[in-house]
Backbone as numpy.savetxt, mean C-alpha at the origin, in Angstrom:
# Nx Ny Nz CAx CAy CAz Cx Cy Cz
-19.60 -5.72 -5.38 -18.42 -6.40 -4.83 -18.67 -6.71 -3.35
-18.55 -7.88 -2.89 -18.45 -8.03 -1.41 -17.58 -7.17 -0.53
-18.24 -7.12 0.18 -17.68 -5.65 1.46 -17.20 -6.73 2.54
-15.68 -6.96 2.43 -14.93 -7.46 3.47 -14.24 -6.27 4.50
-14.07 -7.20 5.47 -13.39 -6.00 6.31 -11.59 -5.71 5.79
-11.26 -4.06 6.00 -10.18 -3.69 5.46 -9.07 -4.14 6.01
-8.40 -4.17 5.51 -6.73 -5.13 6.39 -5.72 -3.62 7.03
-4.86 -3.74 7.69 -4.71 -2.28 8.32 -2.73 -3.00 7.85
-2.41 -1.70 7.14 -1.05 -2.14 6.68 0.03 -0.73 7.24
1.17 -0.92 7.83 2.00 -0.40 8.22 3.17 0.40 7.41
3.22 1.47 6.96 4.32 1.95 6.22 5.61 2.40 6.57
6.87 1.59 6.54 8.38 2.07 7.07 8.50 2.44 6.06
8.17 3.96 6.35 9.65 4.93 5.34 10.25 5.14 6.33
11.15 5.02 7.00 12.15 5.20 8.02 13.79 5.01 7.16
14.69 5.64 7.48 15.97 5.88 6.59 16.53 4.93 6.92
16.43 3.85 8.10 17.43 2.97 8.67 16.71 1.52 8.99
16.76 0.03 9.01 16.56 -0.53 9.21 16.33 -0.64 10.81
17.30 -0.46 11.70 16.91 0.21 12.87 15.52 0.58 13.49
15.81 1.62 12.62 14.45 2.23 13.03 13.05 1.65 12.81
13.25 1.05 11.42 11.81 0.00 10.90 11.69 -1.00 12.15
12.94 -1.72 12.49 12.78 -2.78 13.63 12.18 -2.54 14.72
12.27 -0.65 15.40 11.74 -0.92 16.53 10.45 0.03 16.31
10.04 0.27 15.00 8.10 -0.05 14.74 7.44 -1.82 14.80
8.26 -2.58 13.99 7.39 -3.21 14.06 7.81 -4.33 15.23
8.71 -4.10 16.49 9.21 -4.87 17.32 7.41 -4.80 17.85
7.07 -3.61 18.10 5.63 -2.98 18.72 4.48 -3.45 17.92
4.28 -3.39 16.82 3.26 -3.44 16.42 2.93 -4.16 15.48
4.30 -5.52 15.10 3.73 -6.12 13.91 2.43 -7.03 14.56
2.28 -7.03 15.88 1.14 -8.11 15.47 -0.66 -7.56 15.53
-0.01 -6.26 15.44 -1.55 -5.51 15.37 -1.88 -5.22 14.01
-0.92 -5.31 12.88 -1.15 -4.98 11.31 -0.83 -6.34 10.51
-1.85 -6.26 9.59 -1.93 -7.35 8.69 -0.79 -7.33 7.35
-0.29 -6.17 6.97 0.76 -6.11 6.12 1.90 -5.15 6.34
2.82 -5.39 6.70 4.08 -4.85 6.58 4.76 -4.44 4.89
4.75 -2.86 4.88 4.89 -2.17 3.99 6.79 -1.53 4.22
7.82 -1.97 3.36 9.09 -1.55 2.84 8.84 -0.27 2.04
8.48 0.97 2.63 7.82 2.46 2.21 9.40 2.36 1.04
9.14 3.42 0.42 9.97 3.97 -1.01 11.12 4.10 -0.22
11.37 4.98 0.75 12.66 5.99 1.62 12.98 4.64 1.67
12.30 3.72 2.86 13.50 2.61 3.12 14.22 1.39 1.89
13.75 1.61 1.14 13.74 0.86 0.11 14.91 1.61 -0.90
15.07 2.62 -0.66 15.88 3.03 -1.48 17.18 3.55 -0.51
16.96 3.55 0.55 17.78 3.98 2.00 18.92 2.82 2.07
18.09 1.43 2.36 18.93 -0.17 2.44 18.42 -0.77 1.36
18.42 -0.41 0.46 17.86 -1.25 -0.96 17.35 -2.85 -0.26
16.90 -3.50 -1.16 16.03 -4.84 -1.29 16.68 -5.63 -0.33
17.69 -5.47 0.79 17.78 -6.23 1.83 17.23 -6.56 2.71
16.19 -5.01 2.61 15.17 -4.40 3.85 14.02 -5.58 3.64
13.59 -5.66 2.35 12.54 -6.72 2.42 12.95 -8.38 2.54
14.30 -8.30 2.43 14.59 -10.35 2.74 14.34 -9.84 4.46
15.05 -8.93 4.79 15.23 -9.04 6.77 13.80 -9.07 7.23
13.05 -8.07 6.80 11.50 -8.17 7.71 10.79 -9.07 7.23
10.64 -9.69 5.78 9.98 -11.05 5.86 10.80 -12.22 6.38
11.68 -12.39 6.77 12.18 -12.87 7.91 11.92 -13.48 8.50
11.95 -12.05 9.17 11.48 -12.06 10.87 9.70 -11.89 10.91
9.01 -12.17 9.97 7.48 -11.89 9.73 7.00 -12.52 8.83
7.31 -13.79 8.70 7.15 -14.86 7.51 5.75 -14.82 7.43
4.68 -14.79 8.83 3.31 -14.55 8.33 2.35 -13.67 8.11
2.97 -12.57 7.77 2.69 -11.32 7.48 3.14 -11.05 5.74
2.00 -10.52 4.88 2.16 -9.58 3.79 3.24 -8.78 4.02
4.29 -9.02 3.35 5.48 -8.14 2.73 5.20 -7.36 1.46
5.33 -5.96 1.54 5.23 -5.53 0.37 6.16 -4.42 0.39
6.82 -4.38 -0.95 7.86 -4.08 -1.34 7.43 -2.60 -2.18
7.47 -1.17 -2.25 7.00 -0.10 -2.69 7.77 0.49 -3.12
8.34 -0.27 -4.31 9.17 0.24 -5.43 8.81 0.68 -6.24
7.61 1.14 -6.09 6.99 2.31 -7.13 7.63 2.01 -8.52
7.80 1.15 -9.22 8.79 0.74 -10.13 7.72 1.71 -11.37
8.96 2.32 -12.65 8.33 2.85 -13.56 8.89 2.55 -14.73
10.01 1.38 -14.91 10.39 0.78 -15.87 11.30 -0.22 -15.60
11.55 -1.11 -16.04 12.61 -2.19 -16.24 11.44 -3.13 -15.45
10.29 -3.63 -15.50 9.31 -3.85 -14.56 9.72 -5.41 -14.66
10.51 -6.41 -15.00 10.11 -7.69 -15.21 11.99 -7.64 -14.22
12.96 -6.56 -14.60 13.73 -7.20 -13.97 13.89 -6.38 -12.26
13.11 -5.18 -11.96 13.24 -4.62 -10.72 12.35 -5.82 -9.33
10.66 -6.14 -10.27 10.20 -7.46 -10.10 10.45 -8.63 -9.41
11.62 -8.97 -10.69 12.28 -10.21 -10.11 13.32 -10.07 -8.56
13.82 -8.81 -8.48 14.72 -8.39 -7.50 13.76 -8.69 -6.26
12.60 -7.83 -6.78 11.71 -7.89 -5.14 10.99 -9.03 -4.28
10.62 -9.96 -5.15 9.78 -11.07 -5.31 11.32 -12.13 -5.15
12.53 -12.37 -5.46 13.60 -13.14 -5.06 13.74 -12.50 -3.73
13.60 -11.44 -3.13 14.06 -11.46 -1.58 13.05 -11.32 -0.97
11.94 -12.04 -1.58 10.32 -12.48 -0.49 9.66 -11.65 -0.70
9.21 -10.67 -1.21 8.26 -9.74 -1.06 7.02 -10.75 -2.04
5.92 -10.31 -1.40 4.71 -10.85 -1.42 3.83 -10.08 -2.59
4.33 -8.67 -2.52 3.59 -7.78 -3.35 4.65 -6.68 -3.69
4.37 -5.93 -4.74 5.14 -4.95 -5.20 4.09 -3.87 -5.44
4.80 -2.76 -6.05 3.85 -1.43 -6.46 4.39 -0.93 -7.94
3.81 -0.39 -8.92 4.25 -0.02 -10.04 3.42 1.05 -10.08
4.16 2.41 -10.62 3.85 4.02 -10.55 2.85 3.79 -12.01
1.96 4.50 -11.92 0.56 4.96 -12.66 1.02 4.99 -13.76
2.31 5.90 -13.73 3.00 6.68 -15.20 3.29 5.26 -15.61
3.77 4.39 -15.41 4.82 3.91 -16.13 4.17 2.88 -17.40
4.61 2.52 -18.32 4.06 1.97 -19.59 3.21 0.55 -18.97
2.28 0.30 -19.84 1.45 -0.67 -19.82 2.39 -1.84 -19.73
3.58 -2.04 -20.91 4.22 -3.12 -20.53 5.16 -3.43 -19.47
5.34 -2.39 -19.33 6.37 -2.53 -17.42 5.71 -3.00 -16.25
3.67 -2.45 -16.42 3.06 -3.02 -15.67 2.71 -4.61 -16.14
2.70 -4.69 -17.45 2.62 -6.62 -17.32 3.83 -7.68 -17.58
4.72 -6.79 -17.37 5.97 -8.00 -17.28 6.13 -7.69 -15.47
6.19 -6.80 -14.92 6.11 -6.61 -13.52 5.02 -8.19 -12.88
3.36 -7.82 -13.50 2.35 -8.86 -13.31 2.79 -10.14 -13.54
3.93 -10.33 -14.97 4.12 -11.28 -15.56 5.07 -12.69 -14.52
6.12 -11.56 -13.53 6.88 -11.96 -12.89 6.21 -12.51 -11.37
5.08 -11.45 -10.86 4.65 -11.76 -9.52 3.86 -12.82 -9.45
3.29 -13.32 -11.10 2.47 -14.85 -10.93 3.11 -15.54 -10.79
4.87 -15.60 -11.41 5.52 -16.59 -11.00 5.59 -17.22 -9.49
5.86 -16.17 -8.29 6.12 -16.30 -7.50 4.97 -16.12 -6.65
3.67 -16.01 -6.82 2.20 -15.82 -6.58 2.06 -15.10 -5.69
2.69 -13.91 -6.33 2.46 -12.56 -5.89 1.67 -11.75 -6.61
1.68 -10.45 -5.71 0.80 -9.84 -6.76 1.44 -7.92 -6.68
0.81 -7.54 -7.66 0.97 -6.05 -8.30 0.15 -5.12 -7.64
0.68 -3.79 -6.91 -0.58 -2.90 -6.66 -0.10 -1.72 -8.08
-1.05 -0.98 -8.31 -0.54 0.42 -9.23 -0.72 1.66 -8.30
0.00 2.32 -8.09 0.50 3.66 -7.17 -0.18 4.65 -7.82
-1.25 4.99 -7.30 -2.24 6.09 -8.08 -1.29 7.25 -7.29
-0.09 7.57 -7.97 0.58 9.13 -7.20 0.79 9.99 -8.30
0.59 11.32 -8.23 0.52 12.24 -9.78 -0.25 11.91 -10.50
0.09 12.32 -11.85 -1.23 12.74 -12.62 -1.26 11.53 -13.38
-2.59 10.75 -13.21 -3.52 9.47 -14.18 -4.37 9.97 -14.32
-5.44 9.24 -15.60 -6.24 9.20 -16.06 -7.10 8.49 -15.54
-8.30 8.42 -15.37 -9.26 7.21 -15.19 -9.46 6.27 -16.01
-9.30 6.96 -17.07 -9.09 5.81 -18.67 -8.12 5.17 -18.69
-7.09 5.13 -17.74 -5.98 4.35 -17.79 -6.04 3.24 -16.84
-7.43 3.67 -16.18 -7.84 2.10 -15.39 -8.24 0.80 -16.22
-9.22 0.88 -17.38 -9.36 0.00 -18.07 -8.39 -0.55 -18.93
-6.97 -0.35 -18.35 -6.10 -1.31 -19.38 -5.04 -1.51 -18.41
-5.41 -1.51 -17.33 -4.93 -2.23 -15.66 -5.40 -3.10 -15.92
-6.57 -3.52 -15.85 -7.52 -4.22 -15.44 -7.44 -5.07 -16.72
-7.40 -4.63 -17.74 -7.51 -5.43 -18.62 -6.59 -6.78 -18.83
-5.20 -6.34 -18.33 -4.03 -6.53 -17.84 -3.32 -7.60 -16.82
-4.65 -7.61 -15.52 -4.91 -8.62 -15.01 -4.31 -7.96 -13.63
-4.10 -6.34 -13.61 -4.34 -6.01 -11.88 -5.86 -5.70 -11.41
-5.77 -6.30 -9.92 -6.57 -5.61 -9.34 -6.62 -5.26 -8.33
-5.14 -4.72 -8.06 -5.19 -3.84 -6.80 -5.01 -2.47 -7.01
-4.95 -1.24 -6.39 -4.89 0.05 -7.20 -4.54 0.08 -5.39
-3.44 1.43 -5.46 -3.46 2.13 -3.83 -3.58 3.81 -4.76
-4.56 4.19 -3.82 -5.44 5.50 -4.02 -4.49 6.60 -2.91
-3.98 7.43 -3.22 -2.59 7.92 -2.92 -3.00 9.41 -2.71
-2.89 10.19 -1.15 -2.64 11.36 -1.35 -1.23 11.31 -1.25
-0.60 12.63 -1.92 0.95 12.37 -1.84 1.09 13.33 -0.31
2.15 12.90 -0.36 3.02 13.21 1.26 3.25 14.84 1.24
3.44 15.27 -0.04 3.61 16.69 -0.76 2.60 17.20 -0.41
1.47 16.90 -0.70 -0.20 17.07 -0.82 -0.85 17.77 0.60
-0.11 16.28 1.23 -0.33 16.48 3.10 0.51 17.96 3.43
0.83 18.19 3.29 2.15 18.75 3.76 1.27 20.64 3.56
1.14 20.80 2.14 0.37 21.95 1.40 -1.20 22.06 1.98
-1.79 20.98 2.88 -2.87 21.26 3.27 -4.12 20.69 2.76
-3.94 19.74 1.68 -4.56 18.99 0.72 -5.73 18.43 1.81
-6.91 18.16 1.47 -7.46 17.24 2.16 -8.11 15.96 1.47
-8.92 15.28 2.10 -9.89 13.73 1.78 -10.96 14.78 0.95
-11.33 14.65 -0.49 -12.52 15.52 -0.83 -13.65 14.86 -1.45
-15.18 15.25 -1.90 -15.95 14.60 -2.51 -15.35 13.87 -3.83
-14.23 14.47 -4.42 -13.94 14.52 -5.60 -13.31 12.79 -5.34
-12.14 13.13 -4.80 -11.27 11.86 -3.91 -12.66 10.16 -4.34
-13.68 10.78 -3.09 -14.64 9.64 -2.90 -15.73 9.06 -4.50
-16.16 10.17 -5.05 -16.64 9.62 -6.14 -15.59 8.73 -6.95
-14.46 9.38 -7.19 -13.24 8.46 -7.86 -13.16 7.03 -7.16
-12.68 6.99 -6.29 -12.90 5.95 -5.43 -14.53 4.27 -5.88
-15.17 5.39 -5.34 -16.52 4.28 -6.48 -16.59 4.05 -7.09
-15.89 4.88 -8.04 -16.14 4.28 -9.81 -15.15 3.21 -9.87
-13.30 3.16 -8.94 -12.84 2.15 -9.40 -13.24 1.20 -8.95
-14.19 1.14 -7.64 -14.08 -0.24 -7.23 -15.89 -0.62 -7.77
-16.31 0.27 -8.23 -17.17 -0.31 -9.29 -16.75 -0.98 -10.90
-15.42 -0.53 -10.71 -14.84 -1.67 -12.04 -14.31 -2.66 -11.37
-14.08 -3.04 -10.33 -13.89 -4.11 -9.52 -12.58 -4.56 -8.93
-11.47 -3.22 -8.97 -10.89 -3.29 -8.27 -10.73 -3.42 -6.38
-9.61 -3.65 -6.05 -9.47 -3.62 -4.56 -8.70 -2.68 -4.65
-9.11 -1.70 -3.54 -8.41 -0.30 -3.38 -7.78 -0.33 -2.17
-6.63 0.48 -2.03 -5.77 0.39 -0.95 -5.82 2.20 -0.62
-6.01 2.93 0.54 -6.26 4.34 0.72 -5.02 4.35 1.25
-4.55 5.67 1.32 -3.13 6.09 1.88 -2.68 7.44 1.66
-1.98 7.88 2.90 -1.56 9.74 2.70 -2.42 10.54 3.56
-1.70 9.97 4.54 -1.30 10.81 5.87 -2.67 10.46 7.34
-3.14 9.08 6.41 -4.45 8.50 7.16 -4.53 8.87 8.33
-5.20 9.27 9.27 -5.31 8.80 10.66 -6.76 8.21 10.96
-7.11 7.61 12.15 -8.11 6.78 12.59 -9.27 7.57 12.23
-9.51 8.70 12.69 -10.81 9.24 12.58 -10.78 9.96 10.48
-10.34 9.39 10.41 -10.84 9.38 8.66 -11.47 8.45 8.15
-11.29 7.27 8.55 -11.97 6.34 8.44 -13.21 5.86 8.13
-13.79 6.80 8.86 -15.33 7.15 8.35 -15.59 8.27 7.22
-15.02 8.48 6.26 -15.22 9.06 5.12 -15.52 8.02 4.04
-14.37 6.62 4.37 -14.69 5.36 3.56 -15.68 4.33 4.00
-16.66 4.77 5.12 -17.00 3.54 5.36 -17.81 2.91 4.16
-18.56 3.17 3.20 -19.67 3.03 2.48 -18.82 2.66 1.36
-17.25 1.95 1.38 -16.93 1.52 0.16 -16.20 0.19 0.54
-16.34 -0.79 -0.16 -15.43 -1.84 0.15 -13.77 -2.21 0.04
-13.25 -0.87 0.92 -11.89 -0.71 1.18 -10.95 -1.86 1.51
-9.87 -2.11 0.30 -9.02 -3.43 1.01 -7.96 -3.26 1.63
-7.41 -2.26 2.04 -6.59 -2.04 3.05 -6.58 -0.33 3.00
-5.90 -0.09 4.08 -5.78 1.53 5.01 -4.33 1.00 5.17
-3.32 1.98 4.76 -2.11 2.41 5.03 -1.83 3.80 5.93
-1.11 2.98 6.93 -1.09 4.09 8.03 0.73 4.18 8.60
0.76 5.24 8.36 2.55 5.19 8.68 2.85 6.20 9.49
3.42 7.37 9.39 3.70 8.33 10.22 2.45 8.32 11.79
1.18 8.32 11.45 0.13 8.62 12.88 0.37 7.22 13.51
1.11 5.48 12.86 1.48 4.58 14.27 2.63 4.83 14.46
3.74 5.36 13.51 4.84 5.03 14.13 5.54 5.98 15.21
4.99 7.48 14.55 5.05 8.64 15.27 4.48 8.79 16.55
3.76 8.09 16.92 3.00 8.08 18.04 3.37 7.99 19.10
3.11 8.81 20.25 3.85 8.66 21.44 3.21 6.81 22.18
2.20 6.69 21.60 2.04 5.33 22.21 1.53 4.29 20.48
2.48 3.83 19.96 2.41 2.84 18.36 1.36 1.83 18.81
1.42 1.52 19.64 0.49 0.09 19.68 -1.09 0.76 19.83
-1.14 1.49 20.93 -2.72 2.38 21.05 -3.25 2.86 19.76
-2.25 3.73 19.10 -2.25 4.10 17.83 -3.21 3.13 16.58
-2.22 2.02 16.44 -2.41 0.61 15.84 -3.85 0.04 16.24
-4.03 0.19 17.50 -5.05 -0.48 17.69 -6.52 0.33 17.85
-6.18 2.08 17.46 -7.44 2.69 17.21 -7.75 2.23 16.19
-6.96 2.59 15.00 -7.04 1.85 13.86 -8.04 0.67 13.39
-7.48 -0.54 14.41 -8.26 -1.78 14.47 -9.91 -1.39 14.88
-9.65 -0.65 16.01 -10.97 -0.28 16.25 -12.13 -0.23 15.32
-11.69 1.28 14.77 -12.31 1.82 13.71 -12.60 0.85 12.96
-11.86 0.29 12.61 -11.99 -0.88 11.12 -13.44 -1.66 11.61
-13.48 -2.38 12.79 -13.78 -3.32 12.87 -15.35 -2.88 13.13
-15.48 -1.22 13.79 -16.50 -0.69 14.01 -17.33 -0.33 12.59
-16.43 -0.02 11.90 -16.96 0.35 10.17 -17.97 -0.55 9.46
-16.76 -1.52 9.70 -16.70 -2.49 8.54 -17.08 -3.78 8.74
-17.25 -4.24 10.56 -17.90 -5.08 11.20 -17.31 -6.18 11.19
């Protein structure tokens, strides 16, 4: 697979629209996709994504509704108030993930699958079969929290999907100097939320980030 450089995407779980506004007042123009995290999404439901694609018409909107059923009509909700991309949970049935797919071609968008909890690897070949190919590779926030780390285990997984030819999206609890654990894979985006927004300085933050990327991945 061609090794492009990774796109650096922003996650508002923040409880308040408010608060999302004055992350990305700072830093939307240092990140390539603006991410509507689960909390805010379920905080101000699907308003959150008409307001920031908005105000960020040229920026990736993606909408992280982790959706795990009703996939053609939660879909249509996200993709009618602009979202660019959606997310559908690992668990959820094959057909929730292709009426979800079925809906985002309409609007030429597209599907990631939320590798969070327990999947199979065998449940990659009927993603794919399916017609996704984005996957976000997920430590959970739980995970972080218990002490979990980035492991060999993590990285071999990692190769094998994007040796089936997916585009992988990394995420859970990233910060800059991890970065170099992925360099040797053709990563399509790094989700970074709590280490820019938390940051006593978001934009420095944002733009180690860039750094790294650009030092990696060239």
């Amino acid at each position: 697979m061609e090794c492009q450089r990774p796109l650096l995407q922003i996650a508002l779980d923040n409880l308040t629209l408010d608060q999302a506004f004055a992350t990305t007042r700072l830093i939307a123009s240092e990140v390539d996709i603006i991410e509507i995290g689960t909390i805010l999404c379920v905080s101000e439901g699907i308003r959150a994504v008409r307001e920031i694609k908005a105000l960020y018409p040229g920026h990736i909107v993606l909408a992280d509704a982790k959706i795990a059923d009703a996939g053609k009509i939660l879909a249509e909700m996200c993709f009618q108030a602009s979202a660019d991309w959606i997310t559908v949970i690992c668990c959820a049935d094959i057909n929730t993930v292709k009426g979800a797919l079925q809906v985002a071609q309409q609007y030429n968008g597209d599907v990631q699958i939320e590798l969070t909890g327990s999947w199979q690897i065998s449940q990659a070949s009927g993603w794919y079969d399916a017609g996704i190919r984005q996957l976000v590779y997920h430590r959970s926030r739980d995970a972080q929290a218990a002490g979990v780390n980035w492991s060999d285990q993590d990285l071999a997984i990692l190769q094998q999907l994007c040796d089936m030819g997916f585009k992988l999206t990394i995420t859970g609890g990233l910060e800059a100097d991890d970065l170099p654990l992925f360099r040797h894979l053709p990563i399509h985006a790094f989700i970074a939320g709590r280490s820019i927004r938390d940051a006593s300085d978001p934009v420095a933050a944002a733009r180690r980030f860039r750094q790294q990327i650009h030092q990696l991945w060239g």
